[in-house]
Coordinates of C-alpha atoms in Angstrom, one line a residue:
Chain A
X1 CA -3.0 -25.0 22.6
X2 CA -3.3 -23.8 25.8
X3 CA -3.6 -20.2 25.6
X4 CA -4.0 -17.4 23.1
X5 CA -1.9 -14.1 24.7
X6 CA -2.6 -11.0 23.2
X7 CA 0.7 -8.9 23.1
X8 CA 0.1 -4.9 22.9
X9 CA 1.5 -3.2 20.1
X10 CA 3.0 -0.8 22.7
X11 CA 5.4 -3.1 24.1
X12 CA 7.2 -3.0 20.6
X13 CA 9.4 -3.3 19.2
X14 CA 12.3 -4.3 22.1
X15 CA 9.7 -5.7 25.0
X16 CA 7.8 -7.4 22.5
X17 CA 10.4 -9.3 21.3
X18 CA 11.8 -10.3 24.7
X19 CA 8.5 -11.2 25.8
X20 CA 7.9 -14.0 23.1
X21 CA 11.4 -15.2 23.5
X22 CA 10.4 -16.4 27.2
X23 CA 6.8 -17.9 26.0
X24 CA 8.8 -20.0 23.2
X25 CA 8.0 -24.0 24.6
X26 CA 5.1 -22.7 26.2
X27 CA 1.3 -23.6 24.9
X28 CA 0.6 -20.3 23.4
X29 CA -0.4 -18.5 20.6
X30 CA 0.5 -15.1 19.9
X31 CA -1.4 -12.3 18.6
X32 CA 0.4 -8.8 18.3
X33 CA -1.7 -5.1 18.9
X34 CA -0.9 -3.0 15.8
X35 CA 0.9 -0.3 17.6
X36 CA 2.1 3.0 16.4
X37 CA 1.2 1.4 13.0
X38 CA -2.4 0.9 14.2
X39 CA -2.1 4.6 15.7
X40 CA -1.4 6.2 12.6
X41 CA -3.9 4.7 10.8
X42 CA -6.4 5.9 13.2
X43 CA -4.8 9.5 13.4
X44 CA -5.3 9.5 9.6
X45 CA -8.9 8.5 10.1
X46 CA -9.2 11.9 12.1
X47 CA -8.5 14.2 9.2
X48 CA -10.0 11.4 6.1
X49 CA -12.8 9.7 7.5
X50 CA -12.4 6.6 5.9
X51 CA -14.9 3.8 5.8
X52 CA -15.4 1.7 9.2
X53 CA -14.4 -1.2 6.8
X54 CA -11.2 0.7 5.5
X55 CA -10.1 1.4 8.8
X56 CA -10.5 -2.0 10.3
X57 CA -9.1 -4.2 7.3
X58 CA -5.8 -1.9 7.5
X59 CA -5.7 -1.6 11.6
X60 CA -5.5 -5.7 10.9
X61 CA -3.1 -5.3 8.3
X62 CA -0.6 -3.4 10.9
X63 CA -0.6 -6.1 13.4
X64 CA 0.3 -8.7 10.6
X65 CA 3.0 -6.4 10.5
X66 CA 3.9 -6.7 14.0
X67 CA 3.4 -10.0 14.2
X68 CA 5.9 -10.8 11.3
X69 CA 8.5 -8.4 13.1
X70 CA 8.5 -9.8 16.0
X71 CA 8.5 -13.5 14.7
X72 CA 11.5 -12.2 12.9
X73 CA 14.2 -11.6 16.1
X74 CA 12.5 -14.8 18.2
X75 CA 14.4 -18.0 17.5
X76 CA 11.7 -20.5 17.8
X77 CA 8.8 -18.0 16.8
X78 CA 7.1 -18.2 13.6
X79 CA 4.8 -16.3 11.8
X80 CA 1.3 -17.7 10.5
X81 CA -1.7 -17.1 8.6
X82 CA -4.0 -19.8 9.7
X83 CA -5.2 -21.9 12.9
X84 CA -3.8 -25.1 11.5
X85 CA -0.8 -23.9 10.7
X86 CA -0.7 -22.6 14.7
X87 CA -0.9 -26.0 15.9
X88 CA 1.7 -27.4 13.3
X89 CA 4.1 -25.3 14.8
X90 CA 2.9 -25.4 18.1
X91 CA 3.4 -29.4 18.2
X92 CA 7.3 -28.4 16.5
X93 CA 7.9 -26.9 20.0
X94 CA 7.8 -23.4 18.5
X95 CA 5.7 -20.5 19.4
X96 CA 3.2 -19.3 16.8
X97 CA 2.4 -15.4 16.3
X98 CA -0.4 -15.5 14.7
X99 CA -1.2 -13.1 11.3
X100 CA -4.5 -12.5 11.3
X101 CA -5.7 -10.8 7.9
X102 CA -6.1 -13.8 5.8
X103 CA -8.6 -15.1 8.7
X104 CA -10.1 -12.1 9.1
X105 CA -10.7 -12.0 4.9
X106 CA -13.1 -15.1 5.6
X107 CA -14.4 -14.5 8.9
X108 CA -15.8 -11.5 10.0
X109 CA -17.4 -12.0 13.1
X110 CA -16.5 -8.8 14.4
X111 CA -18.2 -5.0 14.1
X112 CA -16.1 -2.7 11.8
X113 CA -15.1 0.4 14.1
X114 CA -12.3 1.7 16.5
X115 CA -14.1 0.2 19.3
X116 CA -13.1 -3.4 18.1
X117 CA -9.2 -4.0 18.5
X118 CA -7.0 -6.7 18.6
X119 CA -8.0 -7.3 21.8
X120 CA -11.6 -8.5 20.7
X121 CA -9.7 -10.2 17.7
X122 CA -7.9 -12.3 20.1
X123 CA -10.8 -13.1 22.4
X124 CA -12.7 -14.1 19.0
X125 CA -9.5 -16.1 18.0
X126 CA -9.4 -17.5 22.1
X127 CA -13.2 -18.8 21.7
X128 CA -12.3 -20.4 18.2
X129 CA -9.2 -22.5 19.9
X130 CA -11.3 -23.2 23.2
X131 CA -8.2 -21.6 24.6
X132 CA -7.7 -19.2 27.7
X133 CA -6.9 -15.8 27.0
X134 CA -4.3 -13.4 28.2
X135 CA -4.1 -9.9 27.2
X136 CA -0.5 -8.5 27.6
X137 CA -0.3 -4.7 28.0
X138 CA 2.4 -2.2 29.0
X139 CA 0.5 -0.9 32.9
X140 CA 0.2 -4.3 35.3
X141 CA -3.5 -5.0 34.9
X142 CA -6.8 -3.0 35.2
X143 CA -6.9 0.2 38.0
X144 CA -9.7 2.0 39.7
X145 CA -9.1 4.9 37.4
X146 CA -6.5 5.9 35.2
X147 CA -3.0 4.7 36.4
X148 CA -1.3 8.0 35.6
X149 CA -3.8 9.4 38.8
X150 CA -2.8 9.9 42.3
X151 CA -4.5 6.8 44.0
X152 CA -5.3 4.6 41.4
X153 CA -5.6 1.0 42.6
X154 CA -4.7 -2.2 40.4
X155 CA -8.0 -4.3 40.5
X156 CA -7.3 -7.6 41.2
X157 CA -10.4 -9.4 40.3
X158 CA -13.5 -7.9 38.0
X159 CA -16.1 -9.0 36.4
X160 CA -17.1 -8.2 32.8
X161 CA -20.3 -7.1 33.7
X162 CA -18.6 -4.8 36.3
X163 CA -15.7 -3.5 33.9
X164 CA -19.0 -2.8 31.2
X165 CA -19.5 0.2 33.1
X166 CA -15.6 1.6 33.1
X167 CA -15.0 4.2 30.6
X168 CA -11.0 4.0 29.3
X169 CA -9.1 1.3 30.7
X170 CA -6.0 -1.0 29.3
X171 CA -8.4 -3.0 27.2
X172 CA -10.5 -1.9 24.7
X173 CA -13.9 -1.1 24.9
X174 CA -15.5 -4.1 23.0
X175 CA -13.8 -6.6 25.4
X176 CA -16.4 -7.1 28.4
X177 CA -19.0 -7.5 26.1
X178 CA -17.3 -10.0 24.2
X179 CA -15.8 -11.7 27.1
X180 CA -19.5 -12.1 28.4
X181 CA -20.8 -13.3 25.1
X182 CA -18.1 -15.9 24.7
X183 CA -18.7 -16.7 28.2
X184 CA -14.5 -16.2 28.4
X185 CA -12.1 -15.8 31.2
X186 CA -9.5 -13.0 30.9
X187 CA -6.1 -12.1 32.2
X188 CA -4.7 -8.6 32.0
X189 CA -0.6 -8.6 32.7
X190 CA 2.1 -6.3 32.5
X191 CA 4.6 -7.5 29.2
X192 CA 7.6 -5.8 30.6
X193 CA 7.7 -8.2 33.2
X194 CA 7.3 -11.9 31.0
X195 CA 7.7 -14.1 34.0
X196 CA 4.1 -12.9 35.3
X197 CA 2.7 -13.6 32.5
X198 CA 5.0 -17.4 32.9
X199 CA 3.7 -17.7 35.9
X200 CA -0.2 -17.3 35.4
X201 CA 0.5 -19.8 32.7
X202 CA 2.2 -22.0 35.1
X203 CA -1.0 -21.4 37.5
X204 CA 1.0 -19.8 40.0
X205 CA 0.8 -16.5 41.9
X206 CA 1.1 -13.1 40.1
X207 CA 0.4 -9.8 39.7
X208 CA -2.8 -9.0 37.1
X209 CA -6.5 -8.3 36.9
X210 CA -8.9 -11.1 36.1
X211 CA -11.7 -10.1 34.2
X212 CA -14.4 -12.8 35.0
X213 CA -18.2 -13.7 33.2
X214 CA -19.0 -15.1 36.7
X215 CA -21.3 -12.4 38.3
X216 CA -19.9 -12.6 42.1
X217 CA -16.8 -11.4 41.2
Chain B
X1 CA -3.1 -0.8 -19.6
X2 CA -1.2 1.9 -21.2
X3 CA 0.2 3.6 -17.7
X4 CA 1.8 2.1 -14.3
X5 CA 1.2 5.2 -11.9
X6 CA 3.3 4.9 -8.8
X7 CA 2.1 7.2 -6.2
X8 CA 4.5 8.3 -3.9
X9 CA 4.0 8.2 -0.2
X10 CA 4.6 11.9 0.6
X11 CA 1.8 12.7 -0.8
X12 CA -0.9 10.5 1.5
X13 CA -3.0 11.7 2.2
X14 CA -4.9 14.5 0.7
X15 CA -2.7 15.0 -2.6
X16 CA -2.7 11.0 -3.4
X17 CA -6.6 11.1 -3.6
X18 CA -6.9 13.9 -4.8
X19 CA -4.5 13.3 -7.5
X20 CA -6.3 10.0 -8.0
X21 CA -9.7 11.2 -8.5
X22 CA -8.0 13.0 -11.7
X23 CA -6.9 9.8 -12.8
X24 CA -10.2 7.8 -13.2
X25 CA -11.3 6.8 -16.5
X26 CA -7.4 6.9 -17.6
X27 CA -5.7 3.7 -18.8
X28 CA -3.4 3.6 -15.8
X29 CA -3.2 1.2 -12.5
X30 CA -2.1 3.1 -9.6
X31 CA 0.7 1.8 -6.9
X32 CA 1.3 3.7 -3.6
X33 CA 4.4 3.8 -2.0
X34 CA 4.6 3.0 1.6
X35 CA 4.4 6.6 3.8
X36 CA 5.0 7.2 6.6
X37 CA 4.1 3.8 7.2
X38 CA 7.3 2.1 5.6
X39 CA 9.5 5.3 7.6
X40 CA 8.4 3.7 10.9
X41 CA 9.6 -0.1 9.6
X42 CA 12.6 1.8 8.3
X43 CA 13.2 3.6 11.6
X44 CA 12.4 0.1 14.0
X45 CA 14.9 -1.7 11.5
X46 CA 17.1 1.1 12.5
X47 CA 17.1 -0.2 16.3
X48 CA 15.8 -3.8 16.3
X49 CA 18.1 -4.6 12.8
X50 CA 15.4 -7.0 11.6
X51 CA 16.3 -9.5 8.4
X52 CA 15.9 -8.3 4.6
X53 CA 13.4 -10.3 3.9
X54 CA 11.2 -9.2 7.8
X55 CA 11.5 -5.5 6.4
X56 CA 11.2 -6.1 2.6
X57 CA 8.0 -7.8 3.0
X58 CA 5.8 -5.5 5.8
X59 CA 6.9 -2.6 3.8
X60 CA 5.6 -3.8 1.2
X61 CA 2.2 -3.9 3.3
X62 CA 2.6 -0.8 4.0
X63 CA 1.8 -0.3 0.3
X64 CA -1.4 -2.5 0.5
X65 CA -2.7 0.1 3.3
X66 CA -2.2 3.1 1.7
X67 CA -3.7 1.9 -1.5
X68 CA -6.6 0.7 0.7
X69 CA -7.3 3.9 2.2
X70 CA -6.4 5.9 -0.9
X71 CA -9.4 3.6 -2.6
X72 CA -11.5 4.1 0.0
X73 CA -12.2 7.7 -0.8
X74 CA -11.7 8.1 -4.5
X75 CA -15.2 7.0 -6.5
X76 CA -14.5 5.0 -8.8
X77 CA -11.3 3.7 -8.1
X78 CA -11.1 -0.1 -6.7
X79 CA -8.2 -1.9 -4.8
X80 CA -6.9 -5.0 -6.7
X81 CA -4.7 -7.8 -5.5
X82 CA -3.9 -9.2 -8.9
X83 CA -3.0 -7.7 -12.3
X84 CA -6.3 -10.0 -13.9
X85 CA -8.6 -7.9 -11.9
X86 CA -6.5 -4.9 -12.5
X87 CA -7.5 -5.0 -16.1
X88 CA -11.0 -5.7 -15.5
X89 CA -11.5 -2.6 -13.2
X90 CA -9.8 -0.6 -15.9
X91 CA -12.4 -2.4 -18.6
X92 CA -15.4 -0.7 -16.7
X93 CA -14.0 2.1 -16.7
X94 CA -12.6 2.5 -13.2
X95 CA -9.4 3.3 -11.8
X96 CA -7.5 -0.1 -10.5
X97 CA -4.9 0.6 -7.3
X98 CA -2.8 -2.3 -6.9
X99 CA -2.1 -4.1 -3.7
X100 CA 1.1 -5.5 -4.2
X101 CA 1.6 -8.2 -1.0
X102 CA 0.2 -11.0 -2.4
X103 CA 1.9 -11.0 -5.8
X104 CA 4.7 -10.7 -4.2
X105 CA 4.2 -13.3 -2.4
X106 CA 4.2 -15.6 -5.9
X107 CA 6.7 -13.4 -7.6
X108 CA 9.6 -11.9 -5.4
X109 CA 12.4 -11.1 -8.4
X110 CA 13.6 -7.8 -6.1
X111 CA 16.8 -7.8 -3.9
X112 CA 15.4 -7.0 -0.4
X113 CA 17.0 -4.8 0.9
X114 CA 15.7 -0.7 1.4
X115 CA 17.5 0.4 -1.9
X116 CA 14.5 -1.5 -3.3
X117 CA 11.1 0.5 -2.7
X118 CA 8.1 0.9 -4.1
X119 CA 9.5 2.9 -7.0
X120 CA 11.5 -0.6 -8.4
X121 CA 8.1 -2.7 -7.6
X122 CA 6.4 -0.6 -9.8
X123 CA 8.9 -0.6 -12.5
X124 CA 8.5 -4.3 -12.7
X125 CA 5.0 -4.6 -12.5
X126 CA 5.6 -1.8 -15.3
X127 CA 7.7 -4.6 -17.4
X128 CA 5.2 -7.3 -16.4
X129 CA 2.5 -5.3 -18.4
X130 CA 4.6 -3.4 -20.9
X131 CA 3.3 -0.2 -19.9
X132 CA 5.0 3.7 -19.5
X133 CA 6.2 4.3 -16.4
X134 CA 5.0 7.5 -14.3
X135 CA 6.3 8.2 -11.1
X136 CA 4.2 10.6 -9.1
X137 CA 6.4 11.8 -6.1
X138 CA 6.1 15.8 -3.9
X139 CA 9.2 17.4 -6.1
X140 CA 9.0 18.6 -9.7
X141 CA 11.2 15.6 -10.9
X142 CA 14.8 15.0 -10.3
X143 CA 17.2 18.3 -9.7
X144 CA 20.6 19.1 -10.3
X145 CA 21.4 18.8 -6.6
X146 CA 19.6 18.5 -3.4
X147 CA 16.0 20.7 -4.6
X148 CA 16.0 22.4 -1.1
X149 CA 19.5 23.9 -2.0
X150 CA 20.3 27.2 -3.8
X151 CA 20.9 26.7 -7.4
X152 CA 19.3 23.4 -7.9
X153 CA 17.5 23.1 -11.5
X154 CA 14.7 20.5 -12.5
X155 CA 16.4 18.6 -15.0
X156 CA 14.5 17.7 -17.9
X157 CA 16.0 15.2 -19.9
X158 CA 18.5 12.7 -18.3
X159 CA 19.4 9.3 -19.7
X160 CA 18.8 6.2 -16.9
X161 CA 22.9 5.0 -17.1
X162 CA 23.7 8.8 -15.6
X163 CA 21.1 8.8 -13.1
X164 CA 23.7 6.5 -11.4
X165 CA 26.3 8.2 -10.6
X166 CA 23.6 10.8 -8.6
X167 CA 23.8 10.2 -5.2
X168 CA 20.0 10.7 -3.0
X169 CA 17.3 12.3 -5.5
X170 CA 13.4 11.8 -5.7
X171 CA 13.5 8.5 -6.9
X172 CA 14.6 5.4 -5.2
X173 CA 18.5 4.0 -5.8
X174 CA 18.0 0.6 -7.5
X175 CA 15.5 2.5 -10.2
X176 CA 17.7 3.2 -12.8
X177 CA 19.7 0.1 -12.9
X178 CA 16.2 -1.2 -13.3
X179 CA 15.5 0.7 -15.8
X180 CA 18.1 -0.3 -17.8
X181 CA 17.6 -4.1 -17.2
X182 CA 14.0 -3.8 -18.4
X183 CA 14.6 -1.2 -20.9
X184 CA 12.1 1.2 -19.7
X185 CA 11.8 5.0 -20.1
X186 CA 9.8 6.9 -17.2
X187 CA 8.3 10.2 -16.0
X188 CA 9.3 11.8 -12.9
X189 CA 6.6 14.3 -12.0
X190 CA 4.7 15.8 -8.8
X191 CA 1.6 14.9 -7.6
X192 CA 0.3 18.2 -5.7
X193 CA -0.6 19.1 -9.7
X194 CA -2.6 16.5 -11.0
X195 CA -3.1 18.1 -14.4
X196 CA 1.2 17.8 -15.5
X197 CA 0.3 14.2 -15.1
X198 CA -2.5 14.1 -17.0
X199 CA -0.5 16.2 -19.9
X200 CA 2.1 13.5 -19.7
X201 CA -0.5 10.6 -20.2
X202 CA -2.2 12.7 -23.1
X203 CA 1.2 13.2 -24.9
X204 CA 1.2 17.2 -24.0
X205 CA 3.5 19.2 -22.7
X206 CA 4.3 19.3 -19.4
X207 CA 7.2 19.8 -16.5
X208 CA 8.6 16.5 -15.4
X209 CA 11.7 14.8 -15.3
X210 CA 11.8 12.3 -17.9
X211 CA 14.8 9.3 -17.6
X212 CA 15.6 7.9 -20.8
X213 CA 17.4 4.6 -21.7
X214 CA 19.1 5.5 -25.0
X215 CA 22.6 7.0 -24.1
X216 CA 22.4 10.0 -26.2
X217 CA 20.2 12.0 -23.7

């Protein structure tokens, strides 16, 4: 296991898929966002106010859901619940999407609120596997500011202490902090494009922000 | 266990706790259908055409979220992955909701296909207990025609064997074939009243729909 790639729930259901078809026979481990699953859940926590622990245990729950989906329409994907079972079908030459609830039931390593998404999940998951990690999104990396505005520039290199200090971005909030206390690498690609994502694999050129713990970034 | 209680999905979330909180300290287990949650896997299926089995088994997640987050505000009622720790929630005098995934993970006697909801789990999990059968949904019961049409009546009575020949009513497709097999009456009732429910369970009177298995209805 090479890599753990994060896969945003917004590139499903139809980018998703086609994504993971392209990383089958490659050393990764997939971990899908929750989505409009995920969404809901947290719209619903506007108007209930349910428990931090309610809210994080069913956001987790939705990208099990996600992750099964998308196993489902990717011939040489499968779906499962634990580390060992990644590697298994890692060393069958299939990819492995990762579910992560049943983990997540044992450890809980993470803080319980909205601020903590998948995207912390799978650098947690990334430190576990001594893997790299790459964070799959729907915009082509991290910008100066929003990448809806008028001259908004795609950063090409950051540090985490640096992207600390951003307010919204493509990754959650959580993630610098955890990238800096894992002491973790990070790639942030565009998923509509797979062969950039291929290609940093590959250690080639591409387009994508790294996030780095290395302070002269 | 004298009650399975299956909580429709229509009625997350304000009406399904509040109709819960009625329901503590009454020998009943609770099961929540899917929401809006299970319409979005229903609507993805409708473009990405996932397997039976893909769609069968995250919708039936979608049932363990909504009976985590209905749990999470109602004192006294506790989520339960098995029907052991059902009863002993229900022994101390609190209200057990019932996360079907994993025992359906052991058990899996249901076609999968979306004529099967959560209406038919609960019916079995109904048999599995020997319990009455209460199905809380957002109509009065089941109606002559289509209850949004002039001239539709709440029907009181109706045996199970011609409940099939209706075409779309409150309750899902497969239920009164299921019915039948298990030999089960049940109570169709709505939820934004939590005391017609309550009636029912104390053997009053009440408006409901009730679906009998003797032929003479």
């Amino acid at each position: 296991m090479e890599w753990v790639v994060k896969l945003g729930g917004s590139l499903f259901p139809e980018d998703a898929v086609e994504f993971c078809k392209s990383l089958v026979g490659k050393k990764a481990l997939v971990i899908c966002g929750g989505g409009e699953f995920a969404n809901k859940i947290r719209e619903y926590d506007g108007i209930m106010d349910f428990s931090d622990s309610a809210s994080h245990k069913t956001a987790i729950l939705c990208m099990d859901i996600l992750g099964m989906l998308v196993a489902d329409k990717v011939d040489g994907a499968e779906a499962v619940y634990s580390l060992e079972d990644a590697k298994k079908v890692l060393n069958e030459g299939k990819l492995p999407i990762l579910l992560p609830s049943k983990l997540f039931e044992y450890l809980d390593p993470l803080e319980h609120s909205w601020k903590v998404t998948s995207d912390s999940i799978s650098v947690y998951i990334s430190w576990l596997l001594k893997t790299k990690i790459l964070i799959v999104t729907n915009v082509d990396g991290i910008y100066t500011v929003d990448p809806s505005l008028d001259g908004a520039k795609l950063i090409k290199n950051i540090s985490a202490k640096k992207l600390l200090t951003f307010s919204e971005t493509s990754v959650d909030e959580n993630l610098p902090e955890l990238l800096l206390k894992y002491k973790l690498d990070c790639y942030v690609v565009n998923g509509k494009y797979p062969q950039r994502a291929i290609s940093i694999i590959e250690g080639k050129s591409s387009k994508y922000t790294f996030i780095g713990v290395e302070k002269n970034l």
